[in-house]
mmCIF file of C-alpha atoms in Angstrom:
data_model
loop_
_atom_site.group_PDB
_atom_site.id
_atom_site.type_symbol
_atom_site.label_atom_id
_atom_site.label_comp_id
_atom_site.label_asym_id
_atom_site.label_seq_id
_atom_site.Cartn_x
_atom_site.Cartn_y
_atom_site.Cartn_z
ATOM 1 C CA UNK X 1 -11.133 18.501 11.165
ATOM 2 C CA UNK X 2 -11.740 15.101 12.745
ATOM 3 C CA UNK X 3 -13.073 13.636 9.486
ATOM 4 C CA UNK X 4 -10.075 15.028 7.599
ATOM 5 C CA UNK X 5 -7.705 13.607 10.233
ATOM 6 C CA UNK X 6 -9.196 10.098 10.040
ATOM 7 C CA UNK X 7 -10.240 9.994 6.388
ATOM 8 C CA UNK X 8 -7.121 11.511 4.823
ATOM 9 C CA UNK X 9 -4.159 12.029 7.142
ATOM 10 C CA UNK X 10 -4.284 8.792 9.142
ATOM 11 C CA UNK X 11 -5.276 6.560 6.218
ATOM 12 C CA UNK X 12 -2.862 7.988 3.625
ATOM 13 C CA UNK X 13 -1.593 4.924 1.677
ATOM 14 C CA UNK X 14 1.989 6.197 1.536
ATOM 15 C CA UNK X 15 2.286 6.200 5.333
ATOM 16 C CA UNK X 16 0.332 3.043 6.188
ATOM 17 C CA UNK X 17 2.248 -0.125 7.115
ATOM 18 C CA UNK X 18 1.877 -3.220 4.922
ATOM 19 C CA UNK X 19 -0.197 -5.634 7.005
ATOM 20 C CA UNK X 20 -3.679 -5.244 8.464
ATOM 21 C CA UNK X 21 -2.605 -6.160 11.996
ATOM 22 C CA UNK X 22 0.049 -3.443 11.826
ATOM 23 C CA UNK X 23 -2.579 -0.932 10.711
ATOM 24 C CA UNK X 24 -4.800 -1.930 13.657
ATOM 25 C CA UNK X 25 -1.894 -1.329 16.048
ATOM 26 C CA UNK X 26 -1.337 2.142 14.554
ATOM 27 C CA UNK X 27 -5.060 2.952 14.746
ATOM 28 C CA UNK X 28 -5.237 1.929 18.414
ATOM 29 C CA UNK X 29 -2.075 3.867 19.298
ATOM 30 C CA UNK X 30 -3.233 7.040 17.563
ATOM 31 C CA UNK X 31 -6.703 6.737 19.116
ATOM 32 C CA UNK X 32 -5.237 6.540 22.623
ATOM 33 C CA UNK X 33 -2.900 9.503 22.066
ATOM 34 C CA UNK X 34 -5.746 11.436 20.476
ATOM 35 C CA UNK X 35 -8.253 10.794 23.280
ATOM 36 C CA UNK X 36 -6.159 10.732 26.466
ATOM 37 C CA UNK X 37 -5.064 14.135 27.858
ATOM 38 C CA UNK X 38 -1.278 14.350 27.866
ATOM 39 C CA UNK X 39 0.986 17.077 29.197
ATOM 40 C CA UNK X 40 4.678 16.425 29.849
ATOM 41 C CA UNK X 41 6.774 19.574 30.210
ATOM 42 C CA UNK X 42 6.362 21.576 27.036
ATOM 43 C CA UNK X 43 4.783 18.630 25.198
ATOM 44 C CA UNK X 44 0.991 18.574 25.118
ATOM 45 C CA UNK X 45 -1.292 16.043 23.524
ATOM 46 C CA UNK X 46 -2.782 16.989 20.173
ATOM 47 C CA UNK X 47 -3.980 15.371 16.932
ATOM 48 C CA UNK X 48 -0.683 16.399 15.304
ATOM 49 C CA UNK X 49 1.358 14.627 18.000
ATOM 50 C CA UNK X 50 -0.800 11.498 17.726
ATOM 51 C CA UNK X 51 -0.324 11.465 13.951
ATOM 52 C CA UNK X 52 3.441 11.970 14.155
ATOM 53 C CA UNK X 53 3.876 9.155 16.683
ATOM 54 C CA UNK X 54 1.640 6.892 14.602
ATOM 55 C CA UNK X 55 3.662 7.604 11.474
ATOM 56 C CA UNK X 56 6.931 6.900 13.282
ATOM 57 C CA UNK X 57 5.683 3.485 14.413
ATOM 58 C CA UNK X 58 4.362 2.831 10.890
ATOM 59 C CA UNK X 59 7.811 3.643 9.503
ATOM 60 C CA UNK X 60 9.395 1.159 11.915
ATOM 61 C CA UNK X 61 6.923 -1.505 10.754
ATOM 62 C CA UNK X 62 7.245 -1.039 7.013
ATOM 63 C CA UNK X 63 10.554 0.713 6.319
ATOM 64 C CA UNK X 64 8.815 2.072 3.206
ATOM 65 C CA UNK X 65 11.150 3.272 0.517
ATOM 66 C CA UNK X 66 11.146 4.242 -3.121
ATOM 67 C CA UNK X 67 11.946 1.270 -5.355
ATOM 68 C CA UNK X 68 13.293 1.873 -8.842
ATOM 69 C CA UNK X 69 12.248 -0.726 -11.428
ATOM 70 C CA UNK X 70 13.246 -1.236 -15.057
ATOM 71 C CA UNK X 71 11.225 -3.059 -17.682
ATOM 72 C CA UNK X 72 13.002 -6.249 -18.744
ATOM 73 C CA UNK X 73 10.436 -7.805 -21.045
ATOM 74 C CA UNK X 74 6.745 -8.278 -21.732
ATOM 75 C CA UNK X 75 4.704 -11.090 -23.235
ATOM 76 C CA UNK X 76 1.046 -11.877 -23.964
ATOM 77 C CA UNK X 77 -0.711 -14.286 -21.626
ATOM 78 C CA UNK X 78 -4.093 -14.350 -23.377
ATOM 79 C CA UNK X 79 -5.721 -12.266 -26.105
ATOM 80 C CA UNK X 80 -6.372 -9.427 -23.634
ATOM 81 C CA UNK X 81 -3.838 -10.040 -20.842
ATOM 82 C CA UNK X 82 -0.126 -9.248 -20.810
ATOM 83 C CA UNK X 83 2.714 -9.937 -18.408
ATOM 84 C CA UNK X 84 5.365 -7.311 -17.622
ATOM 85 C CA UNK X 85 8.676 -8.234 -16.011
ATOM 86 C CA UNK X 86 10.662 -5.609 -14.093
ATOM 87 C CA UNK X 87 13.977 -5.759 -12.247
ATOM 88 C CA UNK X 88 15.268 -3.728 -9.314
ATOM 89 C CA UNK X 89 18.805 -2.873 -8.262
ATOM 90 C CA UNK X 90 18.457 -4.751 -4.972
ATOM 91 C CA UNK X 91 16.560 -7.919 -3.974
ATOM 92 C CA UNK X 92 12.937 -7.324 -3.028
ATOM 93 C CA UNK X 93 11.380 -8.611 0.176
ATOM 94 C CA UNK X 94 7.691 -9.468 0.225
ATOM 95 C CA UNK X 95 5.264 -12.255 1.070
ATOM 96 C CA UNK X 96 3.514 -14.275 -1.620
ATOM 97 C CA UNK X 97 0.086 -12.762 -2.235
ATOM 98 C CA UNK X 98 1.098 -9.157 -1.585
ATOM 99 C CA UNK X 99 0.859 -6.375 -4.146
ATOM 100 C CA UNK X 100 3.092 -3.542 -5.273
ATOM 101 C CA UNK X 101 1.969 0.009 -5.956
ATOM 102 C CA UNK X 102 3.725 1.454 -9.000
ATOM 103 C CA UNK X 103 3.848 4.956 -10.438
ATOM 104 C CA UNK X 104 4.102 5.888 -14.116
ATOM 105 C CA UNK X 105 4.060 9.665 -14.682
ATOM 106 C CA UNK X 106 2.566 10.459 -18.093
ATOM 107 C CA UNK X 107 1.037 13.276 -20.064
ATOM 108 C CA UNK X 108 -2.728 13.709 -20.412
ATOM 109 C CA UNK X 109 -3.472 11.512 -17.427
ATOM 110 C CA UNK X 110 -7.115 10.781 -16.772
ATOM 111 C CA UNK X 111 -8.967 11.061 -13.483
ATOM 112 C CA UNK X 112 -7.698 7.678 -12.303
ATOM 113 C CA UNK X 113 -4.205 9.104 -11.806
ATOM 114 C CA UNK X 114 -0.670 7.792 -12.207
ATOM 115 C CA UNK X 115 -0.556 5.097 -9.483
ATOM 116 C CA UNK X 116 -1.854 1.525 -9.600
ATOM 117 C CA UNK X 117 -1.479 -1.596 -7.456
ATOM 118 C CA UNK X 118 -0.769 -5.021 -8.967
ATOM 119 C CA UNK X 119 -0.245 -8.431 -7.380
ATOM 120 C CA UNK X 120 3.400 -9.489 -7.407
ATOM 121 C CA UNK X 121 4.390 -12.669 -9.223
ATOM 122 C CA UNK X 122 7.804 -13.807 -8.102
ATOM 123 C CA UNK X 123 9.784 -14.960 -5.101
ATOM 124 C CA UNK X 124 10.997 -12.853 -2.211
ATOM 125 C CA UNK X 125 14.731 -12.220 -2.223
ATOM 126 C CA UNK X 126 15.000 -11.940 -6.003
ATOM 127 C CA UNK X 127 15.425 -8.799 -8.084
ATOM 128 C CA UNK X 128 12.812 -9.714 -10.677
ATOM 129 C CA UNK X 129 9.053 -9.190 -10.314
ATOM 130 C CA UNK X 130 6.203 -9.795 -12.746
ATOM 131 C CA UNK X 131 2.731 -8.318 -13.100
ATOM 132 C CA UNK X 132 -0.103 -9.959 -15.017
ATOM 133 C CA UNK X 133 -2.314 -7.150 -16.305
ATOM 134 C CA UNK X 134 -5.550 -7.170 -18.253
ATOM 135 C CA UNK X 135 -5.695 -4.666 -21.102
ATOM 136 C CA UNK X 136 -8.802 -3.132 -22.644
ATOM 137 C CA UNK X 137 -9.767 -1.730 -26.047
ATOM 138 C CA UNK X 138 -10.086 1.663 -24.362
ATOM 139 C CA UNK X 139 -7.511 1.501 -21.552
ATOM 140 C CA UNK X 140 -6.946 4.082 -18.856
ATOM 141 C CA UNK X 141 -4.169 6.582 -19.507
ATOM 142 C CA UNK X 142 -2.043 4.639 -17.015
ATOM 143 C CA UNK X 143 -2.352 1.329 -18.868
ATOM 144 C CA UNK X 144 -1.836 3.068 -22.194
ATOM 145 C CA UNK X 145 1.421 4.520 -20.842
ATOM 146 C CA UNK X 146 2.421 1.110 -19.493
ATOM 147 C CA UNK X 147 1.839 -0.529 -22.877
ATOM 148 C CA UNK X 148 4.091 2.055 -24.533
ATOM 149 C CA UNK X 149 7.057 1.439 -22.217
ATOM 150 C CA UNK X 150 10.155 0.280 -24.045
ATOM 151 C CA UNK X 151 12.650 -2.258 -22.758
ATOM 152 C CA UNK X 152 14.885 -0.608 -20.153
ATOM 153 C CA UNK X 153 12.344 2.078 -19.291
ATOM 154 C CA UNK X 154 12.232 3.003 -15.620
ATOM 155 C CA UNK X 155 9.267 3.291 -13.264
ATOM 156 C CA UNK X 156 9.002 3.602 -9.487
ATOM 157 C CA UNK X 157 7.233 1.720 -6.755
ATOM 158 C CA UNK X 158 5.960 3.452 -3.657
ATOM 159 C CA UNK X 159 5.521 0.348 -1.552
ATOM 160 C CA UNK X 160 4.626 -3.303 -1.087
ATOM 161 C CA UNK X 161 1.442 -4.065 0.815
ATOM 162 C CA UNK X 162 -1.309 -6.587 1.307
ATOM 163 C CA UNK X 163 -2.579 -9.257 3.662
ATOM 164 C CA UNK X 164 -3.595 -11.886 1.090
ATOM 165 C CA UNK X 165 -1.098 -14.369 2.526
ATOM 166 C CA UNK X 166 -1.447 -18.032 3.429
ATOM 167 C CA UNK X 167 -1.809 -19.323 6.999
ATOM 168 C CA UNK X 168 1.411 -20.495 8.599
ATOM 169 C CA UNK X 169 -0.110 -23.872 9.460
ATOM 170 C CA UNK X 170 0.527 -25.998 6.368
ATOM 171 C CA UNK X 171 -2.039 -28.602 7.479
ATOM 172 C CA UNK X 172 -4.979 -26.244 6.919
ATOM 173 C CA UNK X 173 -6.784 -27.191 3.660
ATOM 174 C CA UNK X 174 -7.223 -24.268 1.277
ATOM 175 C CA UNK X 175 -9.661 -23.132 -1.396
ATOM 176 C CA UNK X 176 -8.473 -20.692 -4.058
ATOM 177 C CA UNK X 177 -11.172 -18.933 -6.088
ATOM 178 C CA UNK X 178 -9.971 -16.851 -9.045
ATOM 179 C CA UNK X 179 -11.742 -14.858 -11.706
ATOM 180 C CA UNK X 180 -9.825 -13.810 -14.832
ATOM 181 C CA UNK X 181 -6.547 -12.075 -14.052
ATOM 182 C CA UNK X 182 -7.355 -12.548 -10.356
ATOM 183 C CA UNK X 183 -5.273 -15.709 -10.721
ATOM 184 C CA UNK X 184 -2.036 -13.713 -10.280
ATOM 185 C CA UNK X 185 -1.707 -13.775 -6.458
ATOM 186 C CA UNK X 186 -2.340 -17.526 -6.521
ATOM 187 C CA UNK X 187 0.449 -18.035 -9.051
ATOM 188 C CA UNK X 188 2.761 -16.269 -6.604
ATOM 189 C CA UNK X 189 1.563 -18.582 -3.812
ATOM 190 C CA UNK X 190 2.106 -21.696 -5.915
ATOM 191 C CA UNK X 191 5.579 -20.643 -7.050
ATOM 192 C CA UNK X 192 6.529 -19.943 -3.439
ATOM 193 C CA UNK X 193 5.269 -23.353 -2.304
ATOM 194 C CA UNK X 194 7.209 -25.089 -5.088
ATOM 195 C CA UNK X 195 10.375 -23.193 -4.243
ATOM 196 C CA UNK X 196 10.099 -24.171 -0.578
ATOM 197 C CA UNK X 197 9.127 -27.786 -1.433
ATOM 198 C CA UNK X 198 6.003 -27.321 0.647
ATOM 199 C CA UNK X 199 2.930 -29.466 -0.025
ATOM 200 C CA UNK X 200 -0.535 -28.207 0.904
ATOM 201 C CA UNK X 201 -4.061 -29.404 0.236
ATOM 202 C CA UNK X 202 -5.389 -26.882 -2.312
ATOM 203 C CA UNK X 203 -8.329 -26.773 -4.696
ATOM 204 C CA UNK X 204 -8.550 -23.958 -7.237
ATOM 205 C CA UNK X 205 -11.853 -22.816 -8.720
ATOM 206 C CA UNK X 206 -10.943 -20.757 -11.781
ATOM 207 C CA UNK X 207 -13.814 -18.776 -13.337
ATOM 208 C CA UNK X 208 -13.214 -17.882 -16.979
ATOM 209 C CA UNK X 209 -15.244 -17.285 -20.127
ATOM 210 C CA UNK X 210 -13.226 -19.838 -22.104
ATOM 211 C CA UNK X 211 -10.213 -22.152 -21.631
ATOM 212 C CA UNK X 212 -8.409 -19.851 -24.066
ATOM 213 C CA UNK X 213 -8.606 -17.106 -21.432
ATOM 214 C CA UNK X 214 -6.774 -19.108 -18.759
ATOM 215 C CA UNK X 215 -3.636 -17.214 -17.799
ATOM 216 C CA UNK X 216 -0.548 -19.068 -16.555
ATOM 217 C CA UNK X 217 -1.850 -22.466 -17.695
ATOM 218 C CA UNK X 218 1.644 -23.984 -17.661
ATOM 219 C CA UNK X 219 2.364 -22.801 -14.137
ATOM 220 C CA UNK X 220 -0.978 -24.199 -12.975
ATOM 221 C CA UNK X 221 -0.265 -27.560 -14.598
ATOM 222 C CA UNK X 222 3.094 -27.805 -12.843
ATOM 223 C CA UNK X 223 1.563 -27.001 -9.443
ATOM 224 C CA UNK X 224 -0.093 -30.442 -9.106
ATOM 225 C CA UNK X 225 -3.064 -29.043 -7.216
ATOM 226 C CA UNK X 226 -6.736 -29.908 -7.725
ATOM 227 C CA UNK X 227 -8.091 -27.525 -10.398
ATOM 228 C CA UNK X 228 -11.718 -26.941 -11.393
ATOM 229 C CA UNK X 229 -12.294 -24.710 -14.430
ATOM 230 C CA UNK X 230 -15.688 -22.995 -14.194
ATOM 231 C CA UNK X 231 -16.645 -21.937 -17.717
ATOM 232 C CA UNK X 232 -19.693 -22.140 -20.005
ATOM 233 C CA UNK X 233 -17.415 -23.079 -22.891
ATOM 234 C CA UNK X 234 -17.270 -26.662 -24.173
ATOM 235 C CA UNK X 235 -13.747 -26.253 -25.544
ATOM 236 C CA UNK X 236 -11.172 -28.787 -24.407
ATOM 237 C CA UNK X 237 -9.206 -27.929 -21.281
ATOM 238 C CA UNK X 238 -5.424 -27.630 -21.303
ATOM 239 C CA UNK X 239 -4.934 -30.706 -19.151
ATOM 240 C CA UNK X 240 -7.010 -33.851 -18.718
ATOM 241 C CA UNK X 241 -6.461 -33.845 -14.950
ATOM 242 C CA UNK X 242 -8.417 -30.604 -14.592
ATOM 243 C CA UNK X 243 -12.090 -30.824 -13.759
ATOM 244 C CA UNK X 244 -14.666 -28.893 -15.798
ATOM 245 C CA UNK X 245 -17.782 -27.264 -14.355
ATOM 246 C CA UNK X 246 -19.769 -26.360 -17.458
ATOM 247 C CA UNK X 247 -21.404 -23.129 -16.354
ATOM 248 C CA UNK X 248 -20.503 -19.514 -15.654
ATOM 249 C CA UNK X 249 -21.820 -19.770 -12.102
ATOM 250 C CA UNK X 250 -21.857 -22.270 -9.293
ATOM 251 C CA UNK X 251 -24.594 -23.020 -6.759
ATOM 252 C CA UNK X 252 -24.294 -24.074 -3.155
ATOM 253 C CA UNK X 253 -25.361 -27.615 -4.060
ATOM 254 C CA UNK X 254 -22.856 -27.835 -6.911
ATOM 255 C CA UNK X 255 -20.087 -26.524 -4.689
ATOM 256 C CA UNK X 256 -20.882 -29.191 -2.098
ATOM 257 C CA UNK X 257 -20.563 -31.907 -4.786
ATOM 258 C CA UNK X 258 -17.260 -30.524 -6.046
ATOM 259 C CA UNK X 259 -15.863 -29.969 -2.547
ATOM 260 C CA UNK X 260 -17.625 -31.968 0.180
ATOM 261 C CA UNK X 261 -15.164 -30.582 2.763
ATOM 262 C CA UNK X 262 -15.485 -26.944 1.688
ATOM 263 C CA UNK X 263 -16.578 -25.838 5.181
ATOM 264 C CA UNK X 264 -13.252 -27.046 6.603
ATOM 265 C CA UNK X 265 -11.131 -24.923 4.276
ATOM 266 C CA UNK X 266 -9.667 -21.446 4.469
ATOM 267 C CA UNK X 267 -10.886 -19.638 1.353
ATOM 268 C CA UNK X 268 -9.137 -16.994 -0.739
ATOM 269 C CA UNK X 269 -11.124 -15.140 -3.423
ATOM 270 C CA UNK X 270 -9.472 -12.937 -6.049
ATOM 271 C CA UNK X 271 -11.140 -11.277 -9.024
ATOM 272 C CA UNK X 272 -13.663 -8.600 -10.076
ATOM 273 C CA UNK X 273 -15.607 -7.041 -7.168
ATOM 274 C CA UNK X 274 -18.991 -8.427 -8.263
ATOM 275 C CA UNK X 275 -17.584 -11.965 -8.438
ATOM 276 C CA UNK X 276 -15.789 -11.628 -5.113
ATOM 277 C CA UNK X 277 -18.915 -10.362 -3.308
ATOM 278 C CA UNK X 278 -21.121 -13.089 -4.780
ATOM 279 C CA UNK X 279 -18.779 -15.961 -4.024
ATOM 280 C CA UNK X 280 -17.980 -14.669 -0.555
ATOM 281 C CA UNK X 281 -21.699 -14.810 0.259
ATOM 282 C CA UNK X 282 -21.941 -18.304 -1.259
ATOM 283 C CA UNK X 283 -19.002 -19.587 0.787
ATOM 284 C CA UNK X 284 -20.450 -18.131 3.984
ATOM 285 C CA UNK X 285 -23.729 -19.930 3.260
ATOM 286 C CA UNK X 286 -21.702 -23.123 2.753
ATOM 287 C CA UNK X 287 -20.184 -22.833 6.227
ATOM 288 C CA UNK X 288 -16.754 -21.437 5.333
ATOM 289 C CA UNK X 289 -15.570 -19.331 8.273
ATOM 290 C CA UNK X 290 -12.167 -18.074 7.133
ATOM 291 C CA UNK X 291 -12.334 -15.982 3.947
ATOM 292 C CA UNK X 292 -9.833 -13.492 2.536
ATOM 293 C CA UNK X 293 -10.532 -11.367 -0.524
ATOM 294 C CA UNK X 294 -8.522 -9.513 -3.130
ATOM 295 C CA UNK X 295 -10.301 -7.148 -5.541
ATOM 296 C CA UNK X 296 -9.301 -6.548 -9.165
ATOM 297 C CA UNK X 297 -11.244 -3.471 -10.242
ATOM 298 C CA UNK X 298 -10.107 -3.425 -13.867
ATOM 299 C CA UNK X 299 -8.504 0.008 -13.832
#
């Protein structure tokens, strides 16, 4: 019963608040109510009471609600990546770097289900949101259903979550590390900074198999940040101001040459799990103390 309580009931995604610090508050509150004997009148402490109180506080934090979205348009980003634009009836509130969980009911669903989470591209307070999504030759039933959506088709979102947000102190230098479609949360960050006319010291390391696979090249060019494309391809880059690291990997010594001040930066890594784990270890070895990660599992 205890494992079920902690592993399923308490950690159910639909009842968790958005931010990690909020989740820690809920965990501490539920733990205290669960462990400390309580008896007030007819009310006695129990796991059920602890869970109910925790869920009430979580509701106050997140105000989670069902969000109806309609497909406005779609367009290709690269040969295997598409962008889908949806609109909602009311303006959406979120922080740049967060993700939205969407639901697409469909027939013959596979074992991966009908819900997926995608990083939001857009600005808080607007009705329009975009998702950059990698497609495969043999996609999951979810992505196959998404690709078949017609303009005006409706889907639902069950919440906005995530803690992949920038520090409030604009003077902190940043390092963005993206692999493939893992660039999407960074595009949201850059659009938000442009909208707010906020200038930060940012270097982006973008790992890609070829310059042709760079998604959102125009948005990156307009951001005016320092960009290093890490690719084994010798093809010409989109912009002459971008730096080229001609390899599929990067060593600690090479990183130090590209970014002598890397240990002073707050790092954000977004991409496939294997890439994220490897680069997180590399950055730790290089003296980076503040690292946030965002995993793109390719479902």
